[in-house]
Short mmCIF file of N, CA and C in Angstrom, two decimals:
data_model
loop_
_atom_site.label_atom_id
_atom_site.label_comp_id
_atom_site.label_asym_id
_atom_site.label_seq_id
_atom_site.Cartn_x
_atom_site.Cartn_y
_atom_site.Cartn_z
N MET A 16 7.01 15.30 2.33
CA MET A 16 8.38 15.41 1.46
C MET A 16 8.17 16.03 0.25
N THR A 17 9.41 16.54 -0.34
CA THR A 17 8.46 16.83 -1.83
C THR A 17 9.55 16.66 -2.69
N ASP A 18 9.64 16.43 -4.16
CA ASP A 18 10.13 16.67 -4.91
C ASP A 18 11.08 17.91 -5.10
N LYS A 19 12.29 18.93 -4.62
CA LYS A 19 12.85 19.61 -4.75
C LYS A 19 12.33 20.23 -5.69
N GLN A 20 12.19 19.92 -7.13
CA GLN A 20 12.83 20.32 -7.68
C GLN A 20 10.63 20.93 -8.49
N THR A 21 10.51 19.68 -9.04
CA THR A 21 8.94 20.72 -8.62
C THR A 21 7.86 20.60 -7.21
N GLU A 22 8.17 20.26 -6.19
CA GLU A 22 8.17 20.82 -5.42
C GLU A 22 6.15 20.00 -4.97
N THR A 23 6.48 18.54 -5.88
CA THR A 23 4.91 17.79 -5.10
C THR A 23 5.04 16.87 -4.50
N PRO A 24 4.43 16.53 -3.71
CA PRO A 24 4.47 15.35 -2.03
C PRO A 24 4.69 14.22 -2.97
N ALA A 25 5.39 14.24 -1.52
CA ALA A 25 6.16 12.31 -2.68
C ALA A 25 4.95 11.36 -2.54
N LEU A 26 5.31 10.14 -3.95
CA LEU A 26 4.04 9.30 -3.55
C LEU A 26 4.66 8.50 -2.83
N VAL A 27 3.51 7.84 -2.14
CA VAL A 27 4.12 6.11 -1.87
C VAL A 27 3.40 5.11 -2.34
N SER A 28 4.51 4.31 -2.24
CA SER A 28 2.94 3.24 -3.38
C SER A 28 3.02 1.89 -2.46
N VAL A 29 1.67 1.56 -2.28
CA VAL A 29 1.33 0.33 -0.55
C VAL A 29 1.51 -0.76 -1.18
N ILE A 30 1.97 -1.77 -1.56
CA ILE A 30 1.92 -3.07 -1.86
C ILE A 30 1.44 -3.44 -1.21
N VAL A 31 0.24 -4.92 -1.47
CA VAL A 31 -1.24 -5.42 -0.51
C VAL A 31 -0.64 -6.44 -1.88
N PRO A 32 0.37 -8.10 -1.19
CA PRO A 32 -0.28 -8.75 -1.41
C PRO A 32 -0.99 -10.38 -0.93
N CYS A 33 -1.80 -10.44 -1.73
CA CYS A 33 -2.98 -11.36 -1.64
C CYS A 33 -3.03 -12.74 -1.74
N HIS A 34 -3.67 -13.38 -1.47
CA HIS A 34 -4.13 -15.03 -1.82
C HIS A 34 -5.49 -15.55 -1.21
N ASN A 35 -6.18 -15.19 -1.28
CA ASN A 35 -7.18 -16.04 -0.93
C ASN A 35 -7.65 -15.06 0.23
N TYR A 36 -7.56 -13.75 0.72
CA TYR A 36 -7.75 -13.13 1.84
C TYR A 36 -8.26 -12.32 1.29
N GLY A 37 -9.80 -12.05 0.46
CA GLY A 37 -10.66 -11.56 -0.58
C GLY A 37 -11.72 -10.74 0.96
N HIS A 38 -11.23 -11.88 2.14
CA HIS A 38 -12.58 -11.45 2.86
C HIS A 38 -12.36 -10.04 4.01
N PHE A 39 -10.73 -10.32 4.32
CA PHE A 39 -10.46 -9.50 4.87
C PHE A 39 -9.92 -8.12 4.24
N LEU A 40 -9.57 -8.03 2.89
CA LEU A 40 -9.12 -7.01 2.04
C LEU A 40 -9.58 -5.46 1.87
N SER A 41 -11.71 -5.80 2.54
CA SER A 41 -11.77 -4.31 2.26
C SER A 41 -11.13 -4.01 3.58
N GLU A 42 -10.91 -4.50 4.57
CA GLU A 42 -10.39 -3.41 6.33
C GLU A 42 -9.60 -3.37 5.58
N THR A 43 -8.59 -3.98 4.67
CA THR A 43 -6.98 -3.08 5.01
C THR A 43 -6.88 -2.12 3.47
N LEU A 44 -8.16 -2.24 2.83
CA LEU A 44 -8.05 -1.07 1.77
C LEU A 44 -8.61 0.41 2.13
N ASP A 45 -9.71 0.20 3.46
CA ASP A 45 -10.10 0.99 3.95
C ASP A 45 -9.70 2.20 4.41
N SER A 46 -8.24 1.29 5.29
CA SER A 46 -7.55 2.01 6.14
C SER A 46 -6.92 2.92 5.30
N LEU A 47 -5.92 2.00 4.04
CA LEU A 47 -5.52 3.09 2.78
C LEU A 47 -6.50 4.31 2.55
N ILE A 48 -7.56 3.91 2.32
CA ILE A 48 -8.22 5.54 2.19
C ILE A 48 -8.50 6.29 3.62
N ALA A 49 -8.69 6.03 4.15
CA ALA A 49 -9.06 6.50 5.53
C ALA A 49 -7.86 7.39 6.21
N GLN A 50 -6.09 7.42 4.57
CA GLN A 50 -5.52 8.46 5.36
C GLN A 50 -5.43 9.71 5.71
N THR A 51 -4.45 10.12 6.32
CA THR A 51 -4.24 11.48 6.81
C THR A 51 -3.34 12.34 5.52
N TYR A 52 -2.42 11.70 4.60
CA TYR A 52 -1.86 11.70 3.68
C TYR A 52 -2.35 10.98 2.34
N PRO A 53 -3.24 12.45 1.82
CA PRO A 53 -3.33 11.34 0.19
C PRO A 53 -2.63 10.87 -0.30
N HIS A 54 -1.29 11.22 -0.68
CA HIS A 54 -0.59 11.30 -1.84
C HIS A 54 -0.08 9.53 -2.61
N TRP A 55 -0.68 9.01 -2.28
CA TRP A 55 -0.64 7.36 -2.24
C TRP A 55 -1.05 6.81 -3.56
N GLU A 56 -0.14 5.31 -4.02
CA GLU A 56 -1.15 4.22 -4.97
C GLU A 56 -1.50 3.36 -4.12
N CYS A 57 -2.01 2.49 -4.68
CA CYS A 57 -2.47 0.93 -3.94
C CYS A 57 -2.78 -0.36 -5.12
N LEU A 58 -1.24 -0.75 -5.15
CA LEU A 58 -0.86 -2.24 -6.14
C LEU A 58 -0.82 -3.43 -5.10
N VAL A 59 -2.96 -4.11 -5.78
CA VAL A 59 -2.85 -5.04 -4.73
C VAL A 59 -2.67 -6.26 -5.82
N ILE A 60 -1.89 -7.14 -5.33
CA ILE A 60 -0.93 -8.39 -6.46
C ILE A 60 -2.09 -9.61 -5.98
N ASP A 61 -2.76 -10.10 -6.72
CA ASP A 61 -3.44 -11.37 -6.58
C ASP A 61 -2.32 -12.40 -6.40
N ASN A 62 -2.00 -13.17 -5.69
CA ASN A 62 -1.13 -14.21 -6.18
C ASN A 62 -2.30 -14.81 -6.82
N GLY A 63 -2.84 -15.74 -7.38
CA GLY A 63 -3.07 -16.77 -7.28
C GLY A 63 -5.05 -17.37 -6.68
N SER A 64 -5.34 -16.17 -6.55
CA SER A 64 -6.68 -16.69 -5.49
C SER A 64 -7.44 -16.81 -6.35
N GLU A 65 -8.26 -18.39 -5.18
CA GLU A 65 -9.54 -18.80 -6.06
C GLU A 65 -10.59 -18.39 -5.04
N ASP A 66 -10.79 -17.16 -4.46
CA ASP A 66 -11.24 -16.80 -3.83
C ASP A 66 -12.31 -15.56 -4.38
N ASN A 67 -13.55 -14.26 -3.82
CA ASN A 67 -13.20 -12.96 -4.41
C ASN A 67 -11.99 -11.82 -4.28
N THR A 68 -10.69 -11.93 -4.03
CA THR A 68 -9.95 -11.30 -3.95
C THR A 68 -10.03 -10.28 -4.58
N VAL A 69 -9.90 -10.40 -6.40
CA VAL A 69 -9.90 -9.56 -7.33
C VAL A 69 -11.19 -8.81 -7.17
N GLU A 70 -11.84 -9.41 -7.05
CA GLU A 70 -13.46 -8.55 -6.91
C GLU A 70 -13.54 -7.93 -6.39
N VAL A 71 -12.64 -8.21 -5.48
CA VAL A 71 -12.89 -6.92 -3.74
C VAL A 71 -11.86 -5.76 -4.61
N ALA A 72 -10.74 -6.00 -5.58
CA ALA A 72 -10.24 -5.37 -5.22
C ALA A 72 -10.16 -4.13 -6.79
N LYS A 73 -10.93 -5.14 -7.68
CA LYS A 73 -12.01 -3.97 -8.35
C LYS A 73 -13.20 -3.10 -8.01
N GLN A 74 -13.32 -3.34 -7.35
CA GLN A 74 -14.06 -2.43 -6.71
C GLN A 74 -13.50 -0.75 -6.02
N TYR A 75 -13.06 -0.96 -5.68
CA TYR A 75 -11.91 -0.42 -5.01
C TYR A 75 -11.08 0.10 -6.68
N MET A 76 -11.21 -0.05 -7.11
CA MET A 76 -10.25 0.47 -8.30
C MET A 76 -10.85 1.20 -9.52
N GLN A 77 -12.35 0.76 -9.10
CA GLN A 77 -13.04 1.70 -9.93
C GLN A 77 -13.69 2.98 -8.87
N ALA A 78 -14.07 2.77 -7.83
CA ALA A 78 -13.63 3.88 -6.28
C ALA A 78 -13.03 4.89 -6.92
N ASP A 79 -11.96 4.54 -6.91
CA ASP A 79 -10.70 5.33 -6.36
C ASP A 79 -9.55 5.01 -7.82
N LYS A 80 -9.03 5.93 -8.41
CA LYS A 80 -7.91 5.54 -9.13
C LYS A 80 -6.50 5.71 -8.58
N ARG A 81 -6.36 5.47 -7.17
CA ARG A 81 -5.28 4.85 -6.33
C ARG A 81 -5.22 3.91 -6.72
N PHE A 82 -6.27 3.18 -6.58
CA PHE A 82 -6.03 1.46 -6.72
C PHE A 82 -5.68 1.07 -7.93
N VAL A 83 -5.10 0.16 -8.19
CA VAL A 83 -4.77 -0.98 -9.85
C VAL A 83 -4.41 -2.04 -8.51
N ILE A 84 -4.87 -3.14 -9.35
CA ILE A 84 -4.90 -4.67 -9.21
C ILE A 84 -4.80 -5.03 -10.31
N TYR A 85 -2.88 -6.38 -9.76
CA TYR A 85 -3.07 -7.22 -10.76
C TYR A 85 -3.15 -8.41 -10.31
N SER A 86 -2.82 -9.20 -11.41
CA SER A 86 -3.34 -11.09 -10.78
C SER A 86 -1.89 -12.06 -11.94
N ILE A 87 -1.23 -12.63 -10.70
CA ILE A 87 -0.21 -13.28 -11.42
C ILE A 87 -0.61 -15.04 -10.86
N PRO A 88 0.09 -15.16 -11.49
CA PRO A 88 -0.04 -16.92 -11.23
C PRO A 88 0.73 -17.36 -9.81
N LEU A 89 0.39 -18.16 -8.67
CA LEU A 89 0.84 -18.26 -7.86
C LEU A 89 2.42 -18.24 -7.21
N SER A 90 2.90 -17.80 -6.53
CA SER A 90 3.84 -17.62 -6.30
C SER A 90 4.41 -17.51 -5.10
N THR A 91 5.52 -17.22 -4.47
CA THR A 91 5.81 -16.95 -3.45
C THR A 91 5.30 -15.47 -3.47
N THR A 92 5.13 -15.04 -1.27
CA THR A 92 4.96 -13.90 -0.86
C THR A 92 5.93 -12.67 -0.81
N SER A 93 7.76 -12.88 -1.46
CA SER A 93 8.62 -11.82 -1.82
C SER A 93 8.63 -11.92 -3.37
N ARG A 94 8.30 -12.73 -4.92
CA ARG A 94 7.91 -12.87 -6.05
C ARG A 94 6.74 -12.03 -6.13
N THR A 95 5.76 -11.85 -5.24
CA THR A 95 4.86 -10.89 -5.23
C THR A 95 4.86 -9.61 -5.01
N ARG A 96 5.55 -9.68 -3.77
CA ARG A 96 6.15 -7.67 -3.62
C ARG A 96 7.02 -7.37 -4.04
N ASN A 97 7.91 -7.87 -4.95
CA ASN A 97 9.10 -7.73 -5.97
C ASN A 97 8.21 -7.81 -7.36
N PHE A 98 6.84 -7.79 -7.49
CA PHE A 98 6.47 -8.27 -8.97
C PHE A 98 5.80 -6.53 -8.72
N GLY A 99 4.76 -6.40 -7.30
CA GLY A 99 4.49 -5.31 -7.47
C GLY A 99 5.32 -3.49 -7.09
N ILE A 100 6.97 -4.37 -6.35
CA ILE A 100 7.81 -2.84 -6.59
C ILE A 100 8.25 -2.59 -8.35
N ALA A 101 8.40 -3.58 -8.79
CA ALA A 101 9.14 -3.74 -10.58
C ALA A 101 7.76 -2.59 -10.99
N ARG A 102 6.43 -2.35 -10.09
CA ARG A 102 6.29 -2.01 -11.49
C ARG A 102 5.15 0.23 -10.31
N SER A 103 6.16 -0.60 -9.18
CA SER A 103 5.09 1.03 -8.16
C SER A 103 6.22 2.32 -8.74
N LYS A 104 5.46 3.07 -8.37
CA LYS A 104 5.37 5.17 -8.84
C LYS A 104 6.04 5.81 -7.77
N GLY A 105 6.07 5.76 -6.89
CA GLY A 105 6.59 5.68 -5.66
C GLY A 105 7.63 6.10 -5.33
N GLN A 106 8.13 7.17 -4.50
CA GLN A 106 9.29 6.90 -3.91
C GLN A 106 9.59 6.91 -3.01
N PHE A 107 8.92 6.47 -1.87
CA PHE A 107 8.78 5.01 -0.78
C PHE A 107 7.95 4.71 -1.02
N VAL A 108 8.21 3.01 -0.37
CA VAL A 108 7.87 1.65 -0.62
C VAL A 108 6.82 1.37 0.76
N LEU A 109 5.51 1.06 1.21
CA LEU A 109 4.60 0.09 2.44
C LEU A 109 4.56 -0.95 1.42
N PHE A 110 4.96 -2.14 2.51
CA PHE A 110 4.44 -3.28 2.90
C PHE A 110 3.49 -3.64 3.39
N LEU A 111 1.82 -4.14 2.53
CA LEU A 111 1.00 -4.34 3.77
C LEU A 111 -0.21 -5.61 3.25
N ASP A 112 0.55 -6.38 4.27
CA ASP A 112 -0.23 -7.74 4.48
C ASP A 112 -1.67 -7.49 4.46
N SER A 113 -2.55 -8.58 3.56
CA SER A 113 -4.17 -7.90 2.51
C SER A 113 -4.91 -8.60 4.27
N ASP A 114 -5.01 -8.43 5.39
CA ASP A 114 -5.29 -8.60 6.64
C ASP A 114 -5.22 -8.00 7.85
N ASP A 115 -4.40 -6.84 6.91
CA ASP A 115 -3.58 -6.03 8.47
C ASP A 115 -4.93 -4.66 7.83
N GLN A 116 -4.30 -3.29 8.31
CA GLN A 116 -4.61 -2.19 9.07
C GLN A 116 -3.51 -0.96 9.50
N ILE A 117 -3.56 -0.05 9.07
CA ILE A 117 -2.68 1.22 9.52
C ILE A 117 -3.70 2.14 9.66
N ALA A 118 -2.61 2.64 11.61
CA ALA A 118 -3.60 4.16 11.10
C ALA A 118 -3.59 4.82 10.74
N ALA A 119 -4.78 5.91 10.36
CA ALA A 119 -4.92 6.54 9.63
C ALA A 119 -3.65 8.20 9.54
N SER A 120 -2.79 8.04 10.70
CA SER A 120 -1.93 9.12 10.53
C SER A 120 -0.53 8.22 9.88
N LYS A 121 -0.66 7.07 9.95
CA LYS A 121 0.68 6.49 9.64
C LYS A 121 2.23 6.29 8.31
N LEU A 122 1.02 7.23 7.46
CA LEU A 122 1.17 7.65 5.56
C LEU A 122 2.45 8.92 5.68
N GLU A 123 1.30 9.91 6.60
CA GLU A 123 1.78 10.90 6.47
C GLU A 123 2.86 11.65 7.93
N LYS A 124 2.73 10.70 9.33
CA LYS A 124 3.93 10.52 9.72
C LYS A 124 4.70 10.25 9.36
N SER A 125 5.09 8.96 8.67
CA SER A 125 6.55 8.47 7.88
C SER A 125 6.91 9.30 7.02
N ILE A 126 5.83 10.32 6.23
CA ILE A 126 6.59 11.02 5.38
C ILE A 126 7.40 12.49 5.55
N LYS A 127 6.87 13.05 7.41
CA LYS A 127 7.12 13.48 7.97
C LYS A 127 8.52 13.54 8.40
N ILE A 128 8.85 12.31 9.39
CA ILE A 128 10.09 11.47 9.62
C ILE A 128 10.95 11.75 8.67
N LEU A 129 10.77 10.91 7.28
CA LEU A 129 11.55 10.84 6.43
C LEU A 129 12.45 12.36 5.77
N SER A 130 11.30 13.36 5.74
CA SER A 130 11.46 14.26 5.49
C SER A 130 12.80 14.89 5.95
N GLU A 131 12.35 14.98 7.63
CA GLU A 131 13.20 14.84 8.32
C GLU A 131 14.38 15.12 9.03
N HIS A 132 15.12 13.86 8.67
CA HIS A 132 15.68 13.18 8.14
C HIS A 132 16.00 12.73 7.31
N VAL A 133 16.63 13.11 6.48
CA VAL A 133 17.11 12.57 5.22
C VAL A 133 18.11 11.40 4.34
N ASP A 134 18.92 11.90 6.06
CA ASP A 134 19.28 10.24 5.57
C ASP A 134 19.06 9.03 6.93
N ALA A 135 17.08 9.17 6.14
CA ALA A 135 17.00 7.82 6.49
C ALA A 135 16.42 6.63 5.92
N SER A 136 16.07 5.72 5.51
CA SER A 136 15.61 4.78 4.83
C SER A 136 14.27 4.07 5.57
N LEU A 137 13.76 4.52 6.04
CA LEU A 137 12.92 3.14 7.02
C LEU A 137 12.19 4.08 8.33
N ALA A 138 11.04 4.44 8.27
CA ALA A 138 10.08 4.97 9.23
C ALA A 138 9.62 3.62 9.86
N LEU A 139 9.01 3.29 11.19
CA LEU A 139 8.76 2.18 11.68
C LEU A 139 7.68 3.04 13.36
N PHE A 140 6.74 2.55 13.14
CA PHE A 140 6.34 3.07 14.23
C PHE A 140 5.50 1.63 14.65
N ALA A 141 5.87 1.69 16.42
CA ALA A 141 4.52 0.61 16.93
C ALA A 141 3.60 1.82 18.12
N GLN A 142 2.60 0.55 18.05
CA GLN A 142 0.84 1.21 18.50
C GLN A 142 0.24 0.21 19.45
N GLN A 143 -0.23 1.17 20.33
CA GLN A 143 -0.74 0.36 21.03
C GLN A 143 -1.45 -0.32 21.06
N VAL A 144 -2.15 -1.50 20.92
CA VAL A 144 -3.63 -1.95 20.56
C VAL A 144 -4.33 -2.80 21.84
N LEU A 145 -5.59 -1.44 21.64
CA LEU A 145 -6.25 -2.07 22.85
C LEU A 145 -7.64 -3.33 22.67
#
């Protein structure tokens, strides 16, 4: 999907709330780096973590400008996600838990479906787990 006026690809804002999941966060963020659709930003929202969450996220932020980290005092997951939404720049939003991974084609397939069905506001995929 592109912006009709500028013909730029749609930006997807991926919001990753994280509380003490630094040990899983690299796998989650690596699944974003592997995306076949490159037009995304990732907002890692550190939700009062006491582990290495911030350090892990900072490594990604230093290596790739599409990553940004925010730290907030411990709150609910909903408030953490809303904090991310308020700072997102994308036309679309994907919530991704800090211990999840997505298939490399997830964003590309979602954007394709949303561009083919302009009245749709949600694209979901079920994947077989082996």
